[in-house]
Coordinates of C-alpha atoms in Angstrom, one line a residue:
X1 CA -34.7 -29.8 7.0
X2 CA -32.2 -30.7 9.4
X3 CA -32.3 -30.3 13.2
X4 CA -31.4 -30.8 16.5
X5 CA -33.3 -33.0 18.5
X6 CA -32.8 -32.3 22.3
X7 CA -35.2 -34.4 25.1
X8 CA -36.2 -32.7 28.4
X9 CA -38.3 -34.4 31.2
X10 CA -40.8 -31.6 31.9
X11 CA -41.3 -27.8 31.4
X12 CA -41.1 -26.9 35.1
X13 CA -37.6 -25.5 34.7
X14 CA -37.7 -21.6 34.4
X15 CA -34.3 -22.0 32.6
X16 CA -35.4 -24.5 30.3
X17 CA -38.5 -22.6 29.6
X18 CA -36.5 -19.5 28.4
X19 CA -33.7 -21.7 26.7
X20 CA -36.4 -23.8 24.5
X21 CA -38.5 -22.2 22.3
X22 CA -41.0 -24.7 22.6
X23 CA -42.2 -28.0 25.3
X24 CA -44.4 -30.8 23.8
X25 CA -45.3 -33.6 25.9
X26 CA -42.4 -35.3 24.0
X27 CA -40.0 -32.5 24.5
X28 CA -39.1 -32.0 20.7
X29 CA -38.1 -28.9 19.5
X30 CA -39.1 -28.4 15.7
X31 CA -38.0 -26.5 13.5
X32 CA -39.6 -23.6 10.4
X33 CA -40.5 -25.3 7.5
X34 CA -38.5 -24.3 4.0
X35 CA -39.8 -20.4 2.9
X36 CA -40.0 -22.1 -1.1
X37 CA -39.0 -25.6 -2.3
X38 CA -35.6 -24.4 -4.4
X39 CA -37.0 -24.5 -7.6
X40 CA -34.1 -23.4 -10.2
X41 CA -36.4 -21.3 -11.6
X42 CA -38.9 -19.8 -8.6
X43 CA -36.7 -20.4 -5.0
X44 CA -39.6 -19.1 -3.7
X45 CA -42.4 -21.1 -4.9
X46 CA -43.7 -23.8 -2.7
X47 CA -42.6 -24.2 1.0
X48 CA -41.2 -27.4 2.7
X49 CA -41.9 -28.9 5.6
X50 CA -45.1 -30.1 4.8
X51 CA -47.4 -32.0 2.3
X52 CA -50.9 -30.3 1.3
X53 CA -53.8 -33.2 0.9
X54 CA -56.9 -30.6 0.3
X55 CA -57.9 -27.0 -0.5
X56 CA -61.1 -26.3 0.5
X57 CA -62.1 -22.5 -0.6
X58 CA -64.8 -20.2 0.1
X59 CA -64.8 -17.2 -1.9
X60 CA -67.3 -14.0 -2.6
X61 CA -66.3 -11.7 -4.8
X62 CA -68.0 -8.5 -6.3
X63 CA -66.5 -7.3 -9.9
X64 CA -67.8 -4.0 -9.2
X65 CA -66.0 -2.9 -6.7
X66 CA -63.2 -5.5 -7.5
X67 CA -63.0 -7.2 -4.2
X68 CA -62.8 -10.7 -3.3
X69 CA -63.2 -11.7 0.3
X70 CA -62.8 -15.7 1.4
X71 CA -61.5 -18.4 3.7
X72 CA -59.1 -21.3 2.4
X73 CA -58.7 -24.1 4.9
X74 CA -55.7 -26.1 4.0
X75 CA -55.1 -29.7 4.9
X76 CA -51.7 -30.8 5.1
X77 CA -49.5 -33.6 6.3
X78 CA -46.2 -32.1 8.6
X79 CA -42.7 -33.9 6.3
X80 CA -40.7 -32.8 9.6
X81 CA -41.7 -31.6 12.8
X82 CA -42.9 -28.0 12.4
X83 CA -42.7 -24.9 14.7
X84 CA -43.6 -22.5 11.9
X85 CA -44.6 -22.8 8.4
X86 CA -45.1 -20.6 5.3
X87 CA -47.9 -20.4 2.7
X88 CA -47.3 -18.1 -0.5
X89 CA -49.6 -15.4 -0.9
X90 CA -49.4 -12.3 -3.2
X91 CA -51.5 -9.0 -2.1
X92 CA -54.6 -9.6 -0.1
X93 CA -55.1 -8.4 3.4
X94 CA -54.7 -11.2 5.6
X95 CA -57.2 -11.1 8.9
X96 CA -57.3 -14.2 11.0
X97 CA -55.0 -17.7 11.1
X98 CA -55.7 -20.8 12.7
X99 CA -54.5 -23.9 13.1
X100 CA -56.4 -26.7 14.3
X101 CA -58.9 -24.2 15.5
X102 CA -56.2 -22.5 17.8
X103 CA -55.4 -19.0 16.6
X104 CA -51.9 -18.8 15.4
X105 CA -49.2 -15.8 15.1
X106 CA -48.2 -14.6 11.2
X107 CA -46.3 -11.9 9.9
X108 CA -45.6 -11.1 6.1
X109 CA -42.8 -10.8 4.0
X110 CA -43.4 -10.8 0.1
X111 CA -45.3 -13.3 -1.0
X112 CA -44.3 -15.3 1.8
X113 CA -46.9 -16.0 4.8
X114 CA -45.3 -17.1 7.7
X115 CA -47.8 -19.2 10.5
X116 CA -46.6 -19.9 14.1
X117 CA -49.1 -22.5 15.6
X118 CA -49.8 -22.5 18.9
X119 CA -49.0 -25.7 19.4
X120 CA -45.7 -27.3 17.5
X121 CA -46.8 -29.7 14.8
X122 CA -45.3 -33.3 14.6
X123 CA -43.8 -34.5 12.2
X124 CA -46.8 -37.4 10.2
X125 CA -49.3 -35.2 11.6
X126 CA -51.9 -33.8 9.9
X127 CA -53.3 -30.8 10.2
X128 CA -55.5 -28.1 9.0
X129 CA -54.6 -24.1 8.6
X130 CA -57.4 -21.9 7.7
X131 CA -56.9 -18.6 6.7
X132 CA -59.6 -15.8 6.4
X133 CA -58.8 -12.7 3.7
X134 CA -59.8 -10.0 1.3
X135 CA -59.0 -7.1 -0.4
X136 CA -58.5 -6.7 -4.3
X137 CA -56.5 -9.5 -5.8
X138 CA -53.6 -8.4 -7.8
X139 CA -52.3 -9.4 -11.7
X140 CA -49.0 -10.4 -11.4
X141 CA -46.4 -10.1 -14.8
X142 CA -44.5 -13.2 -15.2
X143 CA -40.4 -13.2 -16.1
X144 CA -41.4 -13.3 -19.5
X145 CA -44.3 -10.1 -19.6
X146 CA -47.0 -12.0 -19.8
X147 CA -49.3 -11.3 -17.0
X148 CA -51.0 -13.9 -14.7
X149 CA -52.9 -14.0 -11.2
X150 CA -56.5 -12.2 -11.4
X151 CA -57.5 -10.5 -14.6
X152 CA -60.0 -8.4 -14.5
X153 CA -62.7 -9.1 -17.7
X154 CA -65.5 -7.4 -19.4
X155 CA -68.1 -8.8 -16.8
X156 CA -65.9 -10.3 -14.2
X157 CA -62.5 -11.8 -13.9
X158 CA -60.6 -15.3 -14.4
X159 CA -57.9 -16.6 -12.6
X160 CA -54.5 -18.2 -14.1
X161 CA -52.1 -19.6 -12.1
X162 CA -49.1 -20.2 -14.7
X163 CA -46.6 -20.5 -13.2
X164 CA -47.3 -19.0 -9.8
X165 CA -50.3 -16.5 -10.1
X166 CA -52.6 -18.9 -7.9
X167 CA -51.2 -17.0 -4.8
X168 CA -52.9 -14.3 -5.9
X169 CA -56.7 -15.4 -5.0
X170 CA -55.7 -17.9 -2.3
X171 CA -52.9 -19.4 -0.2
X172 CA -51.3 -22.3 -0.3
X173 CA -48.2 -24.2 -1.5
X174 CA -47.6 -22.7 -5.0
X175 CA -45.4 -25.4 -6.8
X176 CA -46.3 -28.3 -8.8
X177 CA -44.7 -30.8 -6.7
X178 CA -47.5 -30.4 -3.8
X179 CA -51.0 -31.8 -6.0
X180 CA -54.0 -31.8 -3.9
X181 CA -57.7 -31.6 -4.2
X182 CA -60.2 -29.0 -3.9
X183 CA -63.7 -27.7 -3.3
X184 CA -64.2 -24.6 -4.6
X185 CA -66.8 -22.6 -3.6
X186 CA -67.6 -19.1 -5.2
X187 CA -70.3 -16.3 -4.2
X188 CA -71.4 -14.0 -7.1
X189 CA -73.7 -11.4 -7.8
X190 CA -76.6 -13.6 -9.3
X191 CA -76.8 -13.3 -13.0
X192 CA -73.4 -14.2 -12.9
X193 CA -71.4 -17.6 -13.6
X194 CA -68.4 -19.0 -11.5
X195 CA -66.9 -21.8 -13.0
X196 CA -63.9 -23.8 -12.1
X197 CA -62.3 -26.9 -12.1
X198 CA -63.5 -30.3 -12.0
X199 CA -67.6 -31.4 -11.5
X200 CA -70.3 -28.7 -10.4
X201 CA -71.8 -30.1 -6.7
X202 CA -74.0 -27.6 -5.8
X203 CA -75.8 -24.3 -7.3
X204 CA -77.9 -22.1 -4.9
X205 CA -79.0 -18.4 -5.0
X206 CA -80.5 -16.3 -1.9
X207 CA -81.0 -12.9 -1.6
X208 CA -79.5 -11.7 -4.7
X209 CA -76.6 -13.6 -4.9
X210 CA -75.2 -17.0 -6.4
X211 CA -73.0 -19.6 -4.9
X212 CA -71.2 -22.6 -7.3
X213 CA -69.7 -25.1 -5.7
X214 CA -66.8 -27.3 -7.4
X215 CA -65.4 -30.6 -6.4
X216 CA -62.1 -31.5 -8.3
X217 CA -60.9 -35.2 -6.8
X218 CA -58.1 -35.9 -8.6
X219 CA -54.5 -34.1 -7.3
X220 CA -54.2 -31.1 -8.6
X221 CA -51.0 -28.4 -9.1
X222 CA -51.9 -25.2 -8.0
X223 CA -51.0 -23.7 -11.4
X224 CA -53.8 -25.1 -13.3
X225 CA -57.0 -24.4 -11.2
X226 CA -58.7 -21.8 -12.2
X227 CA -61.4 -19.6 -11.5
X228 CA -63.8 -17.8 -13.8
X229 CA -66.0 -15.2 -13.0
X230 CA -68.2 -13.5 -15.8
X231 CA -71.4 -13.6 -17.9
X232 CA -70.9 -17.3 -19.2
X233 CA -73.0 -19.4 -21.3
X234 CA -72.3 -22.6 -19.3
X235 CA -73.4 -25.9 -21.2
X236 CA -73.7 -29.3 -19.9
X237 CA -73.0 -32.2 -22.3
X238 CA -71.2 -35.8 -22.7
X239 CA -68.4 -37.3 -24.2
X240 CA -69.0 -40.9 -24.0
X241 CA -69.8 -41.1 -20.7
X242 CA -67.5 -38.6 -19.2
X243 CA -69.1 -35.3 -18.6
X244 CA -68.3 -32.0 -20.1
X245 CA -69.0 -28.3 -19.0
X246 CA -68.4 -25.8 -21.5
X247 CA -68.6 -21.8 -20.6
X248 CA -68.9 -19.5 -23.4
X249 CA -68.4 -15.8 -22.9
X250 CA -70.5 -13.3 -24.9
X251 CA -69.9 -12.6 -28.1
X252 CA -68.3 -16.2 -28.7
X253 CA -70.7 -18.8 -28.6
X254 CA -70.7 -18.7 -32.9
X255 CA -66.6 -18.6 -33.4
X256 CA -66.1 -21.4 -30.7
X257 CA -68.9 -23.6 -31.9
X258 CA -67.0 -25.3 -34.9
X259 CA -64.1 -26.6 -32.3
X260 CA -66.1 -26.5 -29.2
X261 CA -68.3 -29.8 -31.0
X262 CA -65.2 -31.4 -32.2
X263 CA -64.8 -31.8 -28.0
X264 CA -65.5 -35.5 -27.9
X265 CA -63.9 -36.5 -31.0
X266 CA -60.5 -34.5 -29.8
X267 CA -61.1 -36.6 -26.7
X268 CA -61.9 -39.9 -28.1
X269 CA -58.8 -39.4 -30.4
X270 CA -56.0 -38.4 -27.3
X271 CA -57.6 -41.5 -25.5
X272 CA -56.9 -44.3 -28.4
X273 CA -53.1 -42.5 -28.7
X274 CA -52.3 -41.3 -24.6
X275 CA -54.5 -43.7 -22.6
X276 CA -57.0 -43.3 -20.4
X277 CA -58.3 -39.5 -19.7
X278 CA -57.1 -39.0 -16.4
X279 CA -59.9 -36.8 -14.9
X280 CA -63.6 -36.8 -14.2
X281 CA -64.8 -34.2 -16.6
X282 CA -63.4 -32.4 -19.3
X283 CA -64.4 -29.4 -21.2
X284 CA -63.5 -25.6 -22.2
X285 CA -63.7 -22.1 -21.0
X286 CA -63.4 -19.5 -23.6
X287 CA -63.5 -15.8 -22.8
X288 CA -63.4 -12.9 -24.5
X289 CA -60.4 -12.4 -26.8
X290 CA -58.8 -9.7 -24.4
X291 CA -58.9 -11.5 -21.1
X292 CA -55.6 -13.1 -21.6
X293 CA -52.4 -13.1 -23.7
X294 CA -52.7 -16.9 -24.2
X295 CA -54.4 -20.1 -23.9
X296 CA -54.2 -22.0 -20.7
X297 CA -54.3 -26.0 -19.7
X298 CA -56.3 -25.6 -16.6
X299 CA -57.4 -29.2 -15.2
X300 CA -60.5 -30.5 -16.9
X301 CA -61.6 -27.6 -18.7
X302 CA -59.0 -25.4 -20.3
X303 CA -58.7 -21.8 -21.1
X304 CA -59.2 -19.9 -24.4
X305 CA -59.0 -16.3 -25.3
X306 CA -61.4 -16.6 -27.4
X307 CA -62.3 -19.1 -29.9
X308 CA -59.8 -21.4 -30.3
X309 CA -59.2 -23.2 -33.5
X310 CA -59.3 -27.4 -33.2
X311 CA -55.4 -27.4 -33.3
X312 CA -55.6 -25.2 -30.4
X313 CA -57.9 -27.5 -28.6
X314 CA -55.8 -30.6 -29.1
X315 CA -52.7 -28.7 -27.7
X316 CA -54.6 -27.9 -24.2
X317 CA -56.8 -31.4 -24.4
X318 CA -53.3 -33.0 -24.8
X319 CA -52.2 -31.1 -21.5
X320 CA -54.5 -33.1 -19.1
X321 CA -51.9 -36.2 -19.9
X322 CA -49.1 -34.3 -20.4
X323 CA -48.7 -31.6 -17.8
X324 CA -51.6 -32.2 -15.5
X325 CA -52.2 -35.5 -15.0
X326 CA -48.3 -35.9 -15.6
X327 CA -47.0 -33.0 -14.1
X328 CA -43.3 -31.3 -14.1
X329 CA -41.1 -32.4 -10.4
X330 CA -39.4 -28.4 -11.1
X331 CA -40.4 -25.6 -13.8
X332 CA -37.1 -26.4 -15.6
X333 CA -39.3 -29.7 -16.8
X334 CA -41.6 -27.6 -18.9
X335 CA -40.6 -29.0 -22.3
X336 CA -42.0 -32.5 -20.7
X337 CA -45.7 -30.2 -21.4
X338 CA -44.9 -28.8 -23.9
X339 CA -43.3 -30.8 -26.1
X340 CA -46.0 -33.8 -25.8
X341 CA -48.8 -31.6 -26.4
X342 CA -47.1 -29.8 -29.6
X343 CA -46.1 -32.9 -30.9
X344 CA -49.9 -34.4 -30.1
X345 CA -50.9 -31.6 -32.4
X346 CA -48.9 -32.8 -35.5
X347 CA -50.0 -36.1 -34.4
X348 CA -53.5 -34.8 -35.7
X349 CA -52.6 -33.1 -38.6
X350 CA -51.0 -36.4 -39.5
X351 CA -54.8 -38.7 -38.9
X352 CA -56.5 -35.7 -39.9
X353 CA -54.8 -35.8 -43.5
X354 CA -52.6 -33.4 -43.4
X355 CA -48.9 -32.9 -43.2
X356 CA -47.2 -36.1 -41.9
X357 CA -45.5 -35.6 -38.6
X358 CA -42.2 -36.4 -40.4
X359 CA -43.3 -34.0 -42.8
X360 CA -43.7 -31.3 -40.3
X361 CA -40.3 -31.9 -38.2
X362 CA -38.3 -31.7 -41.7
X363 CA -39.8 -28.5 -42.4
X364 CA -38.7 -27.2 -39.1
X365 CA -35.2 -28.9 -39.0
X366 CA -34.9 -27.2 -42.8
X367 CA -36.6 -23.5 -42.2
X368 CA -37.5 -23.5 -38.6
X369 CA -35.7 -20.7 -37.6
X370 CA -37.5 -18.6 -40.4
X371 CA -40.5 -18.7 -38.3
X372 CA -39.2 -19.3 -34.5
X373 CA -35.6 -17.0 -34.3
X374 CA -35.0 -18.5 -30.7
X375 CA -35.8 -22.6 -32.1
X376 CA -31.9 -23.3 -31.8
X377 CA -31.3 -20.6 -28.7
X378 CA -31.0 -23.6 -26.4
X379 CA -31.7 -26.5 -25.6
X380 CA -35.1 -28.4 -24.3
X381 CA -34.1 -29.1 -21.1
X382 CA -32.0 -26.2 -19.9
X383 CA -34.1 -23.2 -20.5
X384 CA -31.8 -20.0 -19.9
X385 CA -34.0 -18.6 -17.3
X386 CA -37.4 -17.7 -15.6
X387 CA -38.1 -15.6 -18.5
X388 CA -37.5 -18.7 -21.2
X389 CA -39.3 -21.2 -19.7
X390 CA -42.2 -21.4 -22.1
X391 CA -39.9 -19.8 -25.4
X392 CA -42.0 -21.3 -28.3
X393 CA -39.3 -22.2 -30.0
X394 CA -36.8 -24.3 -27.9
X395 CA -39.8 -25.8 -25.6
X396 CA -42.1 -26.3 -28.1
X397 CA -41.4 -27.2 -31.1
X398 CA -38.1 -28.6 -30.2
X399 CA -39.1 -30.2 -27.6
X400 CA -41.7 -31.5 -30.1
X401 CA -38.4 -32.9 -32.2
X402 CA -37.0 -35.0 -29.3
X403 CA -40.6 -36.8 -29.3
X404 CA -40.2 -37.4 -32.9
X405 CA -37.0 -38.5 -32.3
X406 CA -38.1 -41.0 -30.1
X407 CA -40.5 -42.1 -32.7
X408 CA -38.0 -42.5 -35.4
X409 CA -36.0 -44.4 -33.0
X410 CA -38.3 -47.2 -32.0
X411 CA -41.0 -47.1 -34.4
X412 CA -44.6 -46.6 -33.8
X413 CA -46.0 -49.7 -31.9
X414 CA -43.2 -49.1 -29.3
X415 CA -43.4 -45.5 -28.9
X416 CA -47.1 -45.7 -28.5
X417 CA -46.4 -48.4 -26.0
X418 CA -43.8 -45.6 -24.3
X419 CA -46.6 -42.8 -24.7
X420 CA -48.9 -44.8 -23.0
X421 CA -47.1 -46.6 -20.7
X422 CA -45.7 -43.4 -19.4
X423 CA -49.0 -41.6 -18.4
X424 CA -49.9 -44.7 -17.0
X425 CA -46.9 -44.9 -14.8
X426 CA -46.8 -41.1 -13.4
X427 CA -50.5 -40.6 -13.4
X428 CA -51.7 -37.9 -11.5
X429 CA -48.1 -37.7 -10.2
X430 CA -44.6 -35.6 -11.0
X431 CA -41.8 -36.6 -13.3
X432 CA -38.9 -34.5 -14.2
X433 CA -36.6 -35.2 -17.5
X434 CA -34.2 -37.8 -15.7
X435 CA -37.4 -40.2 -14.6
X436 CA -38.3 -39.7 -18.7
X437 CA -34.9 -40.6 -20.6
X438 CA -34.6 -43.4 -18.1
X439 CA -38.1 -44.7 -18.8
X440 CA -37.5 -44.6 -22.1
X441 CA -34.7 -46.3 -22.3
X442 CA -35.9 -49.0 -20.4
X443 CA -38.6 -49.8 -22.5
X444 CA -36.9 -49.7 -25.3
X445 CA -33.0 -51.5 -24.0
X446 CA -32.0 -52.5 -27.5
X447 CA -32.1 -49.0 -28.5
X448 CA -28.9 -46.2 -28.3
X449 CA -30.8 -42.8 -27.6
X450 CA -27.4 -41.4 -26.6
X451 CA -27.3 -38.8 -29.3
X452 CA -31.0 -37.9 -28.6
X453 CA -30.1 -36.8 -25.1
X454 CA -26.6 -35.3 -25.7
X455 CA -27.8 -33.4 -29.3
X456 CA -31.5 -33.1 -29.1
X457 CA -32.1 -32.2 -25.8
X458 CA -29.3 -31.1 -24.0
X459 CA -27.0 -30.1 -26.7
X460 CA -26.7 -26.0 -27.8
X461 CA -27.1 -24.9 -31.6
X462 CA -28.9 -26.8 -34.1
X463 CA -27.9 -30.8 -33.9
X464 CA -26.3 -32.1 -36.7
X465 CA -28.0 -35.3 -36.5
X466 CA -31.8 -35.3 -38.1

């Protein structure tokens, strides 16, 4: 943000001392970082004023008495110079801040935590802020119903972070424009699994107790880590020679096994069509069918409710290009997810010998509304609200549509050209819609995707052009 810059040779002054909030050896005076990053969706999501590089998390938590106690040190680069800064967290007592080591003031309003180092923060510096809490972590209900934060499980609990429910088992800067990496490490009663994203560094149990330690090196949006806690059957295998963790929860291990070894086929297949995988591991955690209202594409391993079918696998496997790897600038982006990873699942049915994906967007342009009411509500790219931003209709299979579209367009050596070309390009980056049309249209110049945009996804109702 803005601000006025004002230079004083020394703090001796008792005016100038009560005048100025702050005296560096420079004499700047910053300014509070942004409380959210205006998303048109979530305001309040994300903070400015600041870039985070690394999350590095040390967490105990006891499913019995449901309480999670931990530390998150959070390094971050300053985007301006900073006299205050926020971090979103949800619930949670907060009991000590520092920054750079120096104990800092906070106060609390919302989800909103509010640090005043001691010291200003310039701007280009980096810096860490480490922040020790507890309590019981809270499940938060989304716009649309469906809940999201820490849910509580038969043996334990899992985290997911869709679209802001990370806040609610650490702090940090809950948006998917600030990526990072993390270590993750997670104190259980032993007998117990903690799994979470990325490669397994360290295992190691004393006195009745368990700590996992996760490493995930690639940037990250807060929204797909994940943590779950429970009594998982945790396997180690290969695909290729990318590794792969799956965690089973009781009860499952015989519905999940049909998809579950289809893994590195599903992977080998999104590979040849999307590019290269864009992560160090890959894999699945499915829990019991009542620990969630829906399937989830945390990075490297995503999350199932229960056994997923193969279609269901190739949707979430899809979302480590398309969504993770490639990941929305705002939430209004959410079709850019979406859409990719419906369409790679009619992309399947298509090799697998089933319905062609041409046959599959007729059937919907003909009788989709028959099965999704809200398919013609609006359009891709300008979901209604908070509440509509994942509508299966409109940002699904639409959005599927538009990719087909595309396809029918500039036939398929081009658009696999485009497919690929576009993961490569925003790789474990952030595009929004506007970076997509124009990419498109730039690899493809001869091409009028005019009435694409303006019918298909931006236009209301149903377009009159198939």
């Amino acid at each position: 943000m803005s601000r006025s810059v004002r230079l004083v040779p020394a703090c001796a002054s008792v005016l100038l001392a009560l005048a100025l909030p702050a005296c560096t050896s420079g004499g700047v005076q910053g300014a509070p970082g942004g409380s959210g990053v205006r998303d048109p969706y979530f305001p309040k999501a994300g903070n400015g004023g600041y870039d985070v590089a690394h999350y590095a998390l040390r967490l105990s938590y006891d499913p019995d008495a449901e309480h999670l106690s931990g530390t998150a040190a959070v390094t971050a680069r300053a985007t301006q110079d900073l006299s205050a800064f926020d971090l979103d967290l949800e619930g949670l007592d907060v009991e000590e801040v520092t920054v750079e080591g120096e104990k800092a003031r906070w106060n609390r309003t919302g989800q909103e935590l509010t640090v005043r180092p001691a010291d200003e923060l310039d701007q280009g510096e980096t810096f860490e802020v480490r922040v020790r809490y507890s309590g019981t972590p809270r499940t938060i209900t989304d716009p649309d119903g469906s809940e999201e934060g820490w849910l509580r499980t038969e043996s334990g609990a899992v985290g997911l972070g869709e679209p802001t429910g990370s806040m609610a088992w650490f702090p940090g800067s809950h948006h998917p424009s600030d990526k990072a990496t993390y270590d993750i490490a997670v104190t259980v009663p032993e007998g117990l699994r903690a799994v979470s994203n990325g490669e397994l560094t360290d295992e190691t149990t004393s006195k009745g107790r368990t700590t996992f330690t996760w490493r995930t090196a690639e940037p990250m949006a807060s929204h797909v880590a994940t943590l779950a806690v429970g009594d998982y059957d945790v396997r180690r295998s290969t695909a290729g020679d990318l590794p792969v963790y799956t965690a089973v929860a009781p009860g499952q291990a015989k519905a999940s096994a049909k998809a579950l070894a289809r893994l590195p086929e599903v992977m080998e297949w999104a590979e040849y069509n999307f590019g290269p995988y864009p992560f160090s591991s890959t894999g699945a955690i499915v829990g019991g069918e009542h620990d969630a209202g829906y399937a989830l594409e945390t990075q490297n391993r995503p999350f199932f409710p229960g056994a997923p079918d193969t279609g269901l696998l190739v949707h979430e496997l899809a979302h480590q290009w398309f969504g993770n790897s490639v990941t929305p600038k705002t939430w209004r982006d959410m079709w850019l997810n979406e859409g990719f990873a419906t369409y790679a699942e009619w992309l399947w049915e298509e090799d697998e010998g089933g319905d062609s994906a041409q046959e599959t967007f007729d059937a919907l342009y003909d009788h989709g509304e028959d099965r999704y009411e809200d398919l013609w509500s609006f359009p891709p790219a300008k979901p209604t609200g908070a509440a509509h931003i994942s509508d299966e209709g409109p940002i699904y299979q639409r959005a599927a549509m538009v990719v087909h579209k595309i396809r029918q367009t500039v036939g398929d050596d081009t658009f696999y050209d485009i497919v690929q070309g576009w993961t490569a390009a925003h790789r474990h980056g952030n595009a929004d819609t506007a970076d997509f049309t124009a990419y498109v249209q730039k690899q493809a110049p001869d091409e009028d995707f005019d009435a694409i945009w303006a019918q298909w996804l931006y236009g209301d109702g149903k377009p009159e052009d198939r």
